[in-house]
PDB file of C-alpha atoms in Angstrom:
ATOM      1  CA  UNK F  72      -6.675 -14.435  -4.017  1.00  0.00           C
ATOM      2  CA  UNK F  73      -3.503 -12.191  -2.639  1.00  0.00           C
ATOM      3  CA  UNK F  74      -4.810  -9.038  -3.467  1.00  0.00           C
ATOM      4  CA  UNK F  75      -8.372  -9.828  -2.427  1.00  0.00           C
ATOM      5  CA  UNK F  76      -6.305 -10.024   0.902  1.00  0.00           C
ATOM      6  CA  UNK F  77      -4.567  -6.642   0.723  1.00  0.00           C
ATOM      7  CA  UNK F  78      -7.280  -5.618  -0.305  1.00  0.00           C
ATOM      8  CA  UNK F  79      -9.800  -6.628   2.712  1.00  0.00           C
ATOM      9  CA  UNK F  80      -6.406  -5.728   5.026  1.00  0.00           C
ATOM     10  CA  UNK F  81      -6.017  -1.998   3.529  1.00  0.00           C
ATOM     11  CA  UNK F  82      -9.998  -1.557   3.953  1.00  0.00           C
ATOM     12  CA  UNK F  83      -9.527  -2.506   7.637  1.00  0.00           C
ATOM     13  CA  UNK F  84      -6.822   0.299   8.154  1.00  0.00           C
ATOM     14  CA  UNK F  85      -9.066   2.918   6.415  1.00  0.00           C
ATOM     15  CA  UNK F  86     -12.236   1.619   8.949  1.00  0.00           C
ATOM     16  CA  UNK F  87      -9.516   1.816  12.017  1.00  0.00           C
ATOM     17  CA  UNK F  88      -8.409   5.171  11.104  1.00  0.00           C
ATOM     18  CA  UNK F  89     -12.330   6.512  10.402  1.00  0.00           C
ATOM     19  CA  UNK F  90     -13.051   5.256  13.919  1.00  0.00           C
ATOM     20  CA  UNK F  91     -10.135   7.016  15.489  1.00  0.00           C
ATOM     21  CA  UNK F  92      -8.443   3.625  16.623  1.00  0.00           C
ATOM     22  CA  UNK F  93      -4.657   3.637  17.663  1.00  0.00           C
ATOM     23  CA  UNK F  94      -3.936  -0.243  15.985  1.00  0.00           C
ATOM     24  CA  UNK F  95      -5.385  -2.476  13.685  1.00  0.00           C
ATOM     25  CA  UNK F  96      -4.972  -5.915  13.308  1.00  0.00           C
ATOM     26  CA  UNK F  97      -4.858  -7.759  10.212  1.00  0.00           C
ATOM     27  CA  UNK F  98      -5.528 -11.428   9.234  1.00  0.00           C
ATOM     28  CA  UNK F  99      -4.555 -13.456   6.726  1.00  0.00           C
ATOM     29  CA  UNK F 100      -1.286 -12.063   6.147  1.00  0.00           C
ATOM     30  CA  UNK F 101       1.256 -12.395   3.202  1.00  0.00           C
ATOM     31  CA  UNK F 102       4.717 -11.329   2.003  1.00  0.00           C
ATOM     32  CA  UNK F 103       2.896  -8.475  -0.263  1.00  0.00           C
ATOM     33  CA  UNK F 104       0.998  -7.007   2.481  1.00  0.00           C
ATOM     34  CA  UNK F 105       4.207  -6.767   4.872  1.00  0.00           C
ATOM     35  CA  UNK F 106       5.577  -5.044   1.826  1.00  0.00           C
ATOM     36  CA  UNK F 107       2.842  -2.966   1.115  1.00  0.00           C
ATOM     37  CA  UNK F 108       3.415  -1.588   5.154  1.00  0.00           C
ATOM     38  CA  UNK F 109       6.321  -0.820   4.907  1.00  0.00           C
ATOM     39  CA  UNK F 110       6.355   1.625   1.891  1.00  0.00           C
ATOM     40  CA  UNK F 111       3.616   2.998   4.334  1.00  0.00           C
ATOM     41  CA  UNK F 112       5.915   2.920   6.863  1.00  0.00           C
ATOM     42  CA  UNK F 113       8.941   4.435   5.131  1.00  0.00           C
ATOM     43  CA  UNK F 114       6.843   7.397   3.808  1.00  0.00           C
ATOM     44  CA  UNK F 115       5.066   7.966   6.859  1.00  0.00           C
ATOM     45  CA  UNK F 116       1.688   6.838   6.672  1.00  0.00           C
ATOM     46  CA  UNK F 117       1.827   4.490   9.618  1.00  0.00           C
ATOM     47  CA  UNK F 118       3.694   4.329  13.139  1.00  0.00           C
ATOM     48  CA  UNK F 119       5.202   0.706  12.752  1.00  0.00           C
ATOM     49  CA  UNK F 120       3.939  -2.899  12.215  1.00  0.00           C
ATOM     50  CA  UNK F 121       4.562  -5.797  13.779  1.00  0.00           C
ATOM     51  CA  UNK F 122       4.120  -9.761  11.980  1.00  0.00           C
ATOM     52  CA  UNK F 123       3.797 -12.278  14.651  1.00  0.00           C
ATOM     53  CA  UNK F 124       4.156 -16.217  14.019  1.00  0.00           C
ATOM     54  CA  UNK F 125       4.508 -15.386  10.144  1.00  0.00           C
ATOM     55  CA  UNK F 126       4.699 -18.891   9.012  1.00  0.00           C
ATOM     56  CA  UNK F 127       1.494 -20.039  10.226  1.00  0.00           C
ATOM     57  CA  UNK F 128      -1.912 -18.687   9.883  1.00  0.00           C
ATOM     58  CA  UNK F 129      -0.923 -15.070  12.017  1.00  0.00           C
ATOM     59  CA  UNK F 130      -1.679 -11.643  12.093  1.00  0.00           C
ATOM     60  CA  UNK F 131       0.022  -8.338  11.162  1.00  0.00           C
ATOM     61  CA  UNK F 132      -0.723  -5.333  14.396  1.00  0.00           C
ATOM     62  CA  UNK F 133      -0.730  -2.095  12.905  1.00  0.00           C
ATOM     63  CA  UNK F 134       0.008   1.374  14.816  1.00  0.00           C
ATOM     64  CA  UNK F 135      -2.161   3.955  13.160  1.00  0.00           C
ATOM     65  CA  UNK F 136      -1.229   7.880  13.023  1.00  0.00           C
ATOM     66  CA  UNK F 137      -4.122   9.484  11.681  1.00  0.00           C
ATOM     67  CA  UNK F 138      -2.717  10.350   8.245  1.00  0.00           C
ATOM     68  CA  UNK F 139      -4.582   8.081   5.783  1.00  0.00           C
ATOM     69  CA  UNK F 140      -7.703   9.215   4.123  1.00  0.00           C
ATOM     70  CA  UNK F 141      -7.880   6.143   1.914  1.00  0.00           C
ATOM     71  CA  UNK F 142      -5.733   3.171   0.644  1.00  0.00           C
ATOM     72  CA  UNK F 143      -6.982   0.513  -1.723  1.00  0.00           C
ATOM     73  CA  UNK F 144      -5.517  -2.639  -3.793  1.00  0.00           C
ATOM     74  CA  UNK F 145      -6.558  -3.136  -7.516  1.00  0.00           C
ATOM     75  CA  UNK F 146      -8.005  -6.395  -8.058  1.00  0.00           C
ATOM     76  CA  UNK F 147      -7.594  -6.719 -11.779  1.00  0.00           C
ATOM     77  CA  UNK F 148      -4.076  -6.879 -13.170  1.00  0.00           C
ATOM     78  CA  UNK F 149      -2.813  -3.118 -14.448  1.00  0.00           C
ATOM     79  CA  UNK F 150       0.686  -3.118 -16.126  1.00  0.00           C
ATOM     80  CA  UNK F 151       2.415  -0.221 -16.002  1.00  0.00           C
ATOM     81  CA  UNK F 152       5.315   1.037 -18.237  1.00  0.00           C
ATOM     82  CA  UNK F 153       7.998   3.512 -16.739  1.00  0.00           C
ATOM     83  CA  UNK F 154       7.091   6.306 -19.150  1.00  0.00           C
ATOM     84  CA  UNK F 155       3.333   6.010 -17.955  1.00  0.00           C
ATOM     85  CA  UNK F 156       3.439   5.786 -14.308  1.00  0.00           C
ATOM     86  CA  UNK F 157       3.673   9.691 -14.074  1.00  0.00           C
ATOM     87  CA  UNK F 158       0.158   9.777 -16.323  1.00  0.00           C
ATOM     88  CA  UNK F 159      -1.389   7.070 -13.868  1.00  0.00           C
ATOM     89  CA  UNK F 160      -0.812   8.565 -10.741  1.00  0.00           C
ATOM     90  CA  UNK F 161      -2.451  11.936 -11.706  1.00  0.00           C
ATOM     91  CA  UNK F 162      -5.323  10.085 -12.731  1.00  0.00           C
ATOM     92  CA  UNK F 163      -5.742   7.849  -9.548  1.00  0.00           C
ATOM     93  CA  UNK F 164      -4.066  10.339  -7.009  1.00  0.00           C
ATOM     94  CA  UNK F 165      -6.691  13.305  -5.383  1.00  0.00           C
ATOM     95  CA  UNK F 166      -3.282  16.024  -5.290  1.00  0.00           C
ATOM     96  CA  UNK F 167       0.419  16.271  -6.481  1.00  0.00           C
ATOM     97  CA  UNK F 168       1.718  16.922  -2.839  1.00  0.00           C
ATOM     98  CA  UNK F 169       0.524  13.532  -1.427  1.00  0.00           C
ATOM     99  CA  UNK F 170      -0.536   9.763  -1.940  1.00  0.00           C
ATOM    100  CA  UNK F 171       1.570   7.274  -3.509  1.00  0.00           C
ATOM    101  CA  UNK F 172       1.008   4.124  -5.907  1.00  0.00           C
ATOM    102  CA  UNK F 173       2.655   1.137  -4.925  1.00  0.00           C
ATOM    103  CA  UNK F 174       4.007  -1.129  -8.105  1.00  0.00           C
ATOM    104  CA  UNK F 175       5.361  -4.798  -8.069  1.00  0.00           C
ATOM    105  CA  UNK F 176       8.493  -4.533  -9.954  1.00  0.00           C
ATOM    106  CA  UNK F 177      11.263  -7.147 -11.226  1.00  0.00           C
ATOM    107  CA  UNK F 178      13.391  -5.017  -8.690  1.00  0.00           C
ATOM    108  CA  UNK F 179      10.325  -5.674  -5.663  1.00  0.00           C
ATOM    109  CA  UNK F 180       7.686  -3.738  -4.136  1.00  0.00           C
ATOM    110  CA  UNK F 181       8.201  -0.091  -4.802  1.00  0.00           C
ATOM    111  CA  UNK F 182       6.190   3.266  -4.638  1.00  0.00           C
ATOM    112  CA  UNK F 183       5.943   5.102  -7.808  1.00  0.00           C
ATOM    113  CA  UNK F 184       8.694   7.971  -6.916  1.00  0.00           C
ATOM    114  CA  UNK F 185      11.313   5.072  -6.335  1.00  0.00           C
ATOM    115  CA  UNK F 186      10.145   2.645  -9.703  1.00  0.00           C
ATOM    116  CA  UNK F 187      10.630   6.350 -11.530  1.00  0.00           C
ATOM    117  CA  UNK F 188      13.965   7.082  -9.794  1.00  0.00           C
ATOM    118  CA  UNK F 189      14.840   3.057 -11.299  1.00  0.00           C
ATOM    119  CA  UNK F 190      13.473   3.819 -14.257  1.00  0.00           C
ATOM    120  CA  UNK F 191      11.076  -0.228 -14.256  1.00  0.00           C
ATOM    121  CA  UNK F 192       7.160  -0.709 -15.029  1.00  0.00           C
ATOM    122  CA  UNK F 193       5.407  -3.414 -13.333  1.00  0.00           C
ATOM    123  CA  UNK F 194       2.030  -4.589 -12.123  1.00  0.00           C
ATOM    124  CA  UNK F 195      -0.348  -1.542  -9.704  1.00  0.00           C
ATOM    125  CA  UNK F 196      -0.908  -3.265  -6.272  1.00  0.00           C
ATOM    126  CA  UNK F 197      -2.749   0.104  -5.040  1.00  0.00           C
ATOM    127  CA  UNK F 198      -2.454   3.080  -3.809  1.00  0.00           C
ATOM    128  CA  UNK F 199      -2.552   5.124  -0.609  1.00  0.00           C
ATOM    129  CA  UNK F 200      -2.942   9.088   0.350  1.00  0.00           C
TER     130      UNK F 200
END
């Protein structure tokens, strides 16, 4: 069920950002979408976000910037070792200059240049460029 969720929420960023609107809003909301942001966040692809009344049913307001072309979450369950996440991310990944792959990790949420940089596999949550 959570990555049906990201998955419906990363869908309605790409559909803002195709319609040339500034913010998005996304509902449901959970801890792995907030962490999904803000790897989007730190590497640019978004303005900010902002959670509001997270412990209840609320909603997540994006600021767009233009820059995505397309973001998705995998729904099935793809494990990942450190020496292969090079190999996956020039399959799923258009260039080498941009996109990322975001990977649940015993260490947390990372993209794939940081879970390389650790040196830890983990599960593919999705990826964005």
């Amino acid at each position: 069920m959570g990555r049906r969720i990201l998955n419906e929420a990363l869908r309605t960023i790409v559909n803002a950002e195709k319609r040339g609107f500034a913010t998005a809003q996304l509902k449901p909301i959970s801890n792995v979408m907030s962490s999904f942001l803000r790897i989007m966040k730190y590497r640019g692809y978004i303005k900010d976000f902002q959670v509001q009344d997270p412990h209840r049913v609320g909603w997540i307001t994006v600021e767009l910037q233009g820059r995505i072309k397309d973001c998705r979450a995998l729904m099935h369950r793809q494990d990942l070792k450190a020496k292969d996440i090079e190999k996956y991310r020039v399959l799923k990944l258009p260039t080498h200059q941009w996109g990322y792959i975001v990977i649940t990790t015993p260490n947390g949420v990372l993209d794939h240049e940081e879970a390389i940089r650790q040196n830890v596999g983990g599960q593919v949550l999705g990826y964005f460029y």
